[in-house]
Amino acid sequence: MPKGFALILSAPSGTGKTTLIKLLRENLPDLKFATSHTTRQIRAGEKEGKDYFFTSKEDFESKIKNNEFLEWAEVHGQYYGTSLKSSEEHLENGYNNIIELDVQGVKSLRKLEYSGIYIIILPPSMEELERRLRKRGTETEDSIKRRMQNGRAEVKNYKLYDYVLTNEVVEDTVNDILSILQAEKVKASHYRPTSPDIEAILKDGAD
Ligand code: 5GP
């Protein structure tokens, strides 16, 4: 079975990432999500194992020691990490896999030359980002400040990504991602012969 694609997705906190991922999963049933681990508090409406695996600092640090993470980083004063097992398992089983990361995580993956489609989702403006964060009503003033600061760092690093999408209307952003995935599927590097006669031609090698 051919391996799936990893979709590496970053979005400053408050960009509308949760809704976006929900819509993507509805549109693409074979899209899996590498649930990250975090030491931050669970928010109202979040589910253990679906949004994150919520763990203690001690447990997270022991996972770091046991090399259980593809990458991990401290974001907004809390640990966040992508489990090596869940991300690789999905790809090996032929599924496309979303890995959601902050910019530090993306830097780590680029250093590892981790193969994937790197996408950053930006808000239409920083003013709008702050408005959305405040509207959410889940963050303290200090946490809003930190998230805005982190958001600015993500905007600055947009060149680390293959695609930059501005999330104005979430349905349009979903359609953009579906188009990107469609284009990736038909890339020459992903072509697999569809019949024995084509396979025989390809075995002959290029002219
Ligand atoms: P939130 O607490 O709002 O869900 O996420 C805060 C930040 O942590 C976001 O920028 C998000 O992209 C990042 N994040 C979530 N999971 C991971 C992860 O596994 N690794 C890294 N490096 N960042 C993550």
mmCIF file of C-alpha atoms and ligand atoms in Angstrom:
data_model
loop_
_atom_site.group_PDB
_atom_site.id
_atom_site.type_symbol
_atom_site.label_atom_id
_atom_site.label_comp_id
_atom_site.label_asym_id
_atom_site.label_seq_id
_atom_site.Cartn_x
_atom_site.Cartn_y
_atom_site.Cartn_z
ATOM 1 C CA MET A 1 0.000 0.000 0.000
ATOM 2 C CA PRO A 2 1.470 3.433 -0.908
ATOM 3 C CA LYS A 3 2.278 5.631 2.069
ATOM 4 C CA GLY A 4 -0.057 8.563 2.755
ATOM 5 C CA PHE A 5 0.952 12.227 2.831
ATOM 6 C CA ALA A 6 1.737 14.144 5.970
ATOM 7 C CA LEU A 7 -0.017 17.491 6.094
ATOM 8 C CA ILE A 8 1.977 19.725 8.409
ATOM 9 C CA LEU A 9 -0.329 22.468 9.577
ATOM 10 C CA SER A 10 0.435 25.575 11.643
ATOM 11 C CA ALA A 11 -2.051 28.212 12.634
ATOM 12 C CA PRO A 12 -1.609 30.874 15.289
ATOM 13 C CA SER A 13 -3.901 30.204 18.227
ATOM 14 C CA GLY A 14 -7.280 31.811 17.443
ATOM 15 C CA THR A 15 -7.042 31.470 13.657
ATOM 16 C CA GLY A 16 -9.949 29.055 13.533
ATOM 17 C CA LYS A 17 -7.875 25.891 13.337
ATOM 18 C CA THR A 18 -10.287 23.685 15.312
ATOM 19 C CA THR A 19 -13.223 24.410 12.980
ATOM 20 C CA LEU A 20 -10.952 24.001 9.986
ATOM 21 C CA ILE A 21 -9.696 20.577 11.078
ATOM 22 C CA LYS A 22 -13.249 19.467 11.875
ATOM 23 C CA LEU A 23 -14.409 20.429 8.347
ATOM 24 C CA LEU A 24 -11.370 18.778 6.749
ATOM 25 C CA ARG A 25 -12.094 15.519 8.541
ATOM 26 C CA GLU A 26 -15.732 15.644 7.422
ATOM 27 C CA ASN A 27 -14.633 16.161 3.809
ATOM 28 C CA LEU A 28 -11.854 13.575 3.860
ATOM 29 C CA PRO A 29 -12.778 10.462 5.789
ATOM 30 C CA ASP A 30 -9.357 8.929 5.127
ATOM 31 C CA LEU A 31 -7.605 11.881 6.726
ATOM 32 C CA LYS A 32 -6.202 10.993 10.141
ATOM 33 C CA PHE A 33 -5.054 13.354 12.823
ATOM 34 C CA ALA A 34 -1.908 12.817 14.866
ATOM 35 C CA THR A 35 -3.256 13.761 18.282
ATOM 36 C CA SER A 36 -0.558 15.700 20.136
ATOM 37 C CA HIS A 37 0.284 15.470 23.811
ATOM 38 C CA THR A 38 0.152 18.605 25.926
ATOM 39 C CA THR A 39 0.581 19.629 29.532
ATOM 40 C CA ARG A 40 -1.873 22.531 29.217
ATOM 41 C CA GLN A 41 -5.291 22.483 30.886
ATOM 42 C CA ILE A 42 -8.197 20.949 28.982
ATOM 43 C CA ARG A 43 -10.657 23.605 27.677
ATOM 44 C CA ALA A 44 -14.430 23.343 27.822
ATOM 45 C CA GLY A 45 -15.646 21.273 24.860
ATOM 46 C CA GLU A 46 -12.311 19.501 24.306
ATOM 47 C CA LYS A 47 -12.028 15.731 24.436
ATOM 48 C CA GLU A 48 -9.144 13.668 25.790
ATOM 49 C CA GLY A 49 -7.528 11.679 22.959
ATOM 50 C CA LYS A 50 -9.345 13.657 20.283
ATOM 51 C CA ASP A 51 -8.092 17.230 20.716
ATOM 52 C CA TYR A 52 -5.009 16.281 22.719
ATOM 53 C CA PHE A 53 -3.714 13.713 25.138
ATOM 54 C CA PHE A 54 -3.627 15.830 28.286
ATOM 55 C CA THR A 55 -0.670 14.720 30.368
ATOM 56 C CA SER A 56 1.292 15.799 33.411
ATOM 57 C CA LYS A 57 4.668 17.501 33.145
ATOM 58 C CA GLU A 58 6.354 14.400 34.670
ATOM 59 C CA ASP A 59 4.729 12.041 32.172
ATOM 60 C CA PHE A 60 5.632 14.353 29.266
ATOM 61 C CA GLU A 61 9.268 14.562 30.393
ATOM 62 C CA SER A 62 9.516 10.792 30.676
ATOM 63 C CA LYS A 63 8.148 10.483 27.111
ATOM 64 C CA ILE A 64 10.860 12.922 25.937
ATOM 65 C CA LYS A 65 13.499 10.719 27.601
ATOM 66 C CA ASN A 66 12.068 7.600 25.932
ATOM 67 C CA ASN A 67 12.198 9.275 22.476
ATOM 68 C CA GLU A 68 8.447 8.919 22.020
ATOM 69 C CA PHE A 69 8.097 12.240 20.165
ATOM 70 C CA LEU A 70 8.749 13.071 16.534
ATOM 71 C CA GLU A 71 9.204 16.610 17.886
ATOM 72 C CA TRP A 72 8.207 18.547 20.962
ATOM 73 C CA ALA A 73 8.343 22.176 22.028
ATOM 74 C CA GLU A 74 7.425 24.518 24.813
ATOM 75 C CA VAL A 75 4.618 26.773 23.592
ATOM 76 C CA HIS A 76 2.956 29.447 25.748
ATOM 77 C CA GLY A 77 4.756 27.999 28.775
ATOM 78 C CA GLN A 78 3.410 24.459 28.250
ATOM 79 C CA TYR A 79 4.785 21.350 26.579
ATOM 80 C CA TYR A 80 3.326 20.177 23.271
ATOM 81 C CA GLY A 81 4.568 17.156 21.308
ATOM 82 C CA THR A 82 3.741 14.927 18.354
ATOM 83 C CA SER A 83 3.849 11.234 19.097
ATOM 84 C CA LEU A 84 6.147 9.338 16.747
ATOM 85 C CA LYS A 85 3.974 6.236 16.889
ATOM 86 C CA SER A 86 0.638 7.817 15.938
ATOM 87 C CA SER A 87 2.039 9.889 13.059
ATOM 88 C CA GLU A 88 3.982 7.019 11.455
ATOM 89 C CA GLU A 89 1.253 4.425 11.977
ATOM 90 C CA HIS A 90 -1.289 6.426 9.953
ATOM 91 C CA LEU A 91 1.107 6.975 7.035
ATOM 92 C CA GLU A 92 2.231 3.327 6.942
ATOM 93 C CA ASN A 93 -1.428 2.292 6.741
ATOM 94 C CA GLY A 94 -1.846 4.489 3.644
ATOM 95 C CA TYR A 95 -3.776 7.311 5.329
ATOM 96 C CA ASN A 96 -3.068 11.011 4.937
ATOM 97 C CA ASN A 97 -2.134 12.441 8.285
ATOM 98 C CA ILE A 98 -2.491 15.945 9.726
ATOM 99 C CA ILE A 99 0.262 17.022 12.094
ATOM 100 C CA GLU A 100 -0.517 20.274 13.830
ATOM 101 C CA LEU A 101 2.512 22.162 15.056
ATOM 102 C CA ASP A 102 3.762 25.560 16.074
ATOM 103 C CA VAL A 103 6.657 27.178 14.218
ATOM 104 C CA GLN A 104 9.288 25.574 16.497
ATOM 105 C CA GLY A 105 7.900 22.144 15.614
ATOM 106 C CA VAL A 106 8.058 23.010 11.920
ATOM 107 C CA LYS A 107 11.688 24.095 12.287
ATOM 108 C CA SER A 108 12.467 20.703 13.889
ATOM 109 C CA LEU A 109 10.724 18.795 11.113
ATOM 110 C CA ARG A 110 12.453 20.835 8.378
ATOM 111 C CA LYS A 111 15.796 20.041 10.059
ATOM 112 C CA LEU A 112 14.880 16.333 9.985
ATOM 113 C CA GLU A 113 13.897 16.800 6.298
ATOM 114 C CA TYR A 114 10.554 15.309 7.255
ATOM 115 C CA SER A 115 8.561 14.730 4.105
ATOM 116 C CA GLY A 116 5.187 16.484 3.992
ATOM 117 C CA ILE A 117 3.095 19.336 2.665
ATOM 118 C CA TYR A 118 3.778 22.305 4.934
ATOM 119 C CA ILE A 119 0.853 24.733 5.264
ATOM 120 C CA ILE A 120 0.408 27.789 7.458
ATOM 121 C CA ILE A 121 -3.004 29.300 8.072
ATOM 122 C CA LEU A 122 -2.925 33.018 8.867
ATOM 123 C CA PRO A 123 -5.653 35.341 10.128
ATOM 124 C CA PRO A 124 -6.766 38.182 7.827
ATOM 125 C CA SER A 125 -5.129 40.651 10.270
ATOM 126 C CA MET A 126 -3.544 40.651 13.731
ATOM 127 C CA GLU A 127 -6.449 42.801 14.915
ATOM 128 C CA GLU A 128 -8.868 40.092 13.824
ATOM 129 C CA LEU A 129 -6.739 37.435 15.554
ATOM 130 C CA GLU A 130 -6.935 39.334 18.840
ATOM 131 C CA ARG A 131 -10.679 39.824 18.399
ATOM 132 C CA ARG A 132 -11.170 36.060 17.875
ATOM 133 C CA LEU A 133 -8.998 35.178 20.879
ATOM 134 C CA ARG A 134 -11.000 37.525 23.113
ATOM 135 C CA LYS A 135 -14.320 36.284 21.752
ATOM 136 C CA ARG A 136 -13.349 32.704 22.636
ATOM 137 C CA GLY A 137 -13.367 33.768 26.287
ATOM 138 C CA THR A 138 -11.063 30.918 27.362
ATOM 139 C CA GLU A 139 -7.816 32.845 27.831
ATOM 140 C CA THR A 140 -6.486 35.131 30.536
ATOM 141 C CA GLU A 141 -5.057 38.532 29.578
ATOM 142 C CA ASP A 142 -1.547 37.135 29.988
ATOM 143 C CA SER A 143 -2.325 34.142 27.801
ATOM 144 C CA ILE A 144 -3.808 36.407 25.084
ATOM 145 C CA LYS A 145 -0.594 38.451 25.118
ATOM 146 C CA ARG A 146 1.557 35.330 24.773
ATOM 147 C CA ARG A 147 -0.612 33.933 21.997
ATOM 148 C CA MET A 148 -0.420 37.225 20.080
ATOM 149 C CA GLN A 149 3.363 37.230 20.469
ATOM 150 C CA ASN A 150 3.555 33.652 19.210
ATOM 151 C CA GLY A 151 1.214 34.568 16.351
ATOM 152 C CA ARG A 152 3.611 37.302 15.255
ATOM 153 C CA ALA A 153 6.516 34.784 15.276
ATOM 154 C CA GLU A 154 4.488 32.443 13.052
ATOM 155 C CA VAL A 155 3.669 35.221 10.566
ATOM 156 C CA LYS A 156 7.378 36.137 10.403
ATOM 157 C CA ASN A 157 8.337 32.554 9.577
ATOM 158 C CA TYR A 158 5.862 32.040 6.730
ATOM 159 C CA LYS A 159 8.708 31.114 4.351
ATOM 160 C CA LEU A 160 9.238 27.841 6.215
ATOM 161 C CA TYR A 161 6.016 26.594 4.643
ATOM 162 C CA ASP A 162 5.066 25.480 1.134
ATOM 163 C CA TYR A 163 1.670 27.203 1.225
ATOM 164 C CA VAL A 164 0.252 30.238 3.044
ATOM 165 C CA LEU A 165 -3.542 30.398 3.384
ATOM 166 C CA THR A 166 -5.475 33.301 4.883
ATOM 167 C CA ASN A 167 -8.468 32.067 6.796
ATOM 168 C CA GLU A 168 -11.206 34.582 6.018
ATOM 169 C CA VAL A 169 -14.032 32.185 5.164
ATOM 170 C CA VAL A 170 -13.282 28.757 6.594
ATOM 171 C CA GLU A 171 -15.077 26.874 3.772
ATOM 172 C CA ASP A 172 -12.779 28.581 1.225
ATOM 173 C CA THR A 173 -9.710 27.600 3.248
ATOM 174 C CA VAL A 174 -10.923 23.977 3.350
ATOM 175 C CA ASN A 175 -11.379 24.044 -0.439
ATOM 176 C CA ASP A 176 -7.844 25.412 -0.870
ATOM 177 C CA ILE A 177 -6.447 22.549 1.211
ATOM 178 C CA LEU A 178 -8.476 19.989 -0.760
ATOM 179 C CA SER A 179 -7.019 21.459 -3.991
ATOM 180 C CA ILE A 180 -3.487 21.267 -2.593
ATOM 181 C CA LEU A 181 -4.011 17.608 -1.644
ATOM 182 C CA GLN A 182 -5.490 16.846 -5.061
ATOM 183 C CA ALA A 183 -2.479 18.411 -6.813
ATOM 184 C CA GLU A 184 -0.093 16.471 -4.550
ATOM 185 C CA LYS A 185 -1.823 13.190 -5.405
ATOM 186 C CA VAL A 186 -1.121 13.601 -9.125
ATOM 187 C CA LYS A 187 2.501 14.722 -8.767
ATOM 188 C CA ALA A 188 4.871 12.698 -10.951
ATOM 189 C CA SER A 189 6.793 11.585 -7.873
ATOM 190 C CA HIS A 190 3.652 9.861 -6.548
ATOM 191 C CA TYR A 191 2.723 8.074 -9.760
ATOM 192 C CA ARG A 192 2.232 4.301 -9.546
ATOM 193 C CA PRO A 193 1.700 2.214 -12.725
ATOM 194 C CA THR A 194 -1.968 1.309 -13.124
ATOM 195 C CA SER A 195 -1.518 -1.738 -15.400
ATOM 196 C CA PRO A 196 1.054 -4.471 -16.115
ATOM 197 C CA ASP A 197 1.805 -3.057 -19.605
ATOM 198 C CA ILE A 198 2.607 0.403 -18.194
ATOM 199 C CA GLU A 199 4.651 -1.238 -15.456
ATOM 200 C CA ALA A 200 6.627 -3.154 -18.129
ATOM 201 C CA ILE A 201 7.383 0.094 -20.006
ATOM 202 C CA LEU A 202 8.571 1.722 -16.794
ATOM 203 C CA LYS A 203 10.826 -1.240 -15.984
ATOM 204 C CA ASP A 204 12.616 -0.597 -19.292
ATOM 205 C CA GLY A 205 13.745 2.739 -17.812
ATOM 206 C CA ALA A 206 13.634 6.247 -19.272
ATOM 207 C CA ASP A 207 14.535 6.850 -22.952
HETATM 208 P P1 5GP B 1 -3.597 25.432 21.664
HETATM 209 O O1 5GP B 1 -3.211 25.398 23.114
HETATM 210 O O2 5GP B 1 -4.260 26.736 21.288
HETATM 211 O O3 5GP B 1 -4.391 24.223 21.240
HETATM 212 O O4 5GP B 1 -2.244 25.355 20.821
HETATM 213 C C1 5GP B 1 -1.224 26.216 21.113
HETATM 214 C C2 5GP B 1 -0.106 26.072 20.107
HETATM 215 O O5 5GP B 1 0.542 24.803 20.242
HETATM 216 C C3 5GP B 1 -0.540 26.175 18.654
HETATM 217 O O6 5GP B 1 0.344 27.092 18.000
HETATM 218 C C4 5GP B 1 -0.337 24.784 18.116
HETATM 219 O O7 5GP B 1 -0.008 24.782 16.745
HETATM 220 C C5 5GP B 1 0.809 24.273 18.957
HETATM 221 N N1 5GP B 1 0.866 22.818 18.989
HETATM 222 C C6 5GP B 1 -0.161 21.932 19.114
HETATM 223 N N2 5GP B 1 0.289 20.668 19.096
HETATM 224 C C7 5GP B 1 1.637 20.743 18.953
HETATM 225 C C8 5GP B 1 2.675 19.761 18.850
HETATM 226 O O8 5GP B 1 2.462 18.560 18.904
HETATM 227 N N3 5GP B 1 3.955 20.235 18.719
HETATM 228 C C9 5GP B 1 4.243 21.572 18.652
HETATM 229 N N4 5GP B 1 5.513 21.919 18.475
HETATM 230 N N5 5GP B 1 3.288 22.519 18.733
HETATM 231 C C10 5GP B 1 2.004 22.115 18.885
#
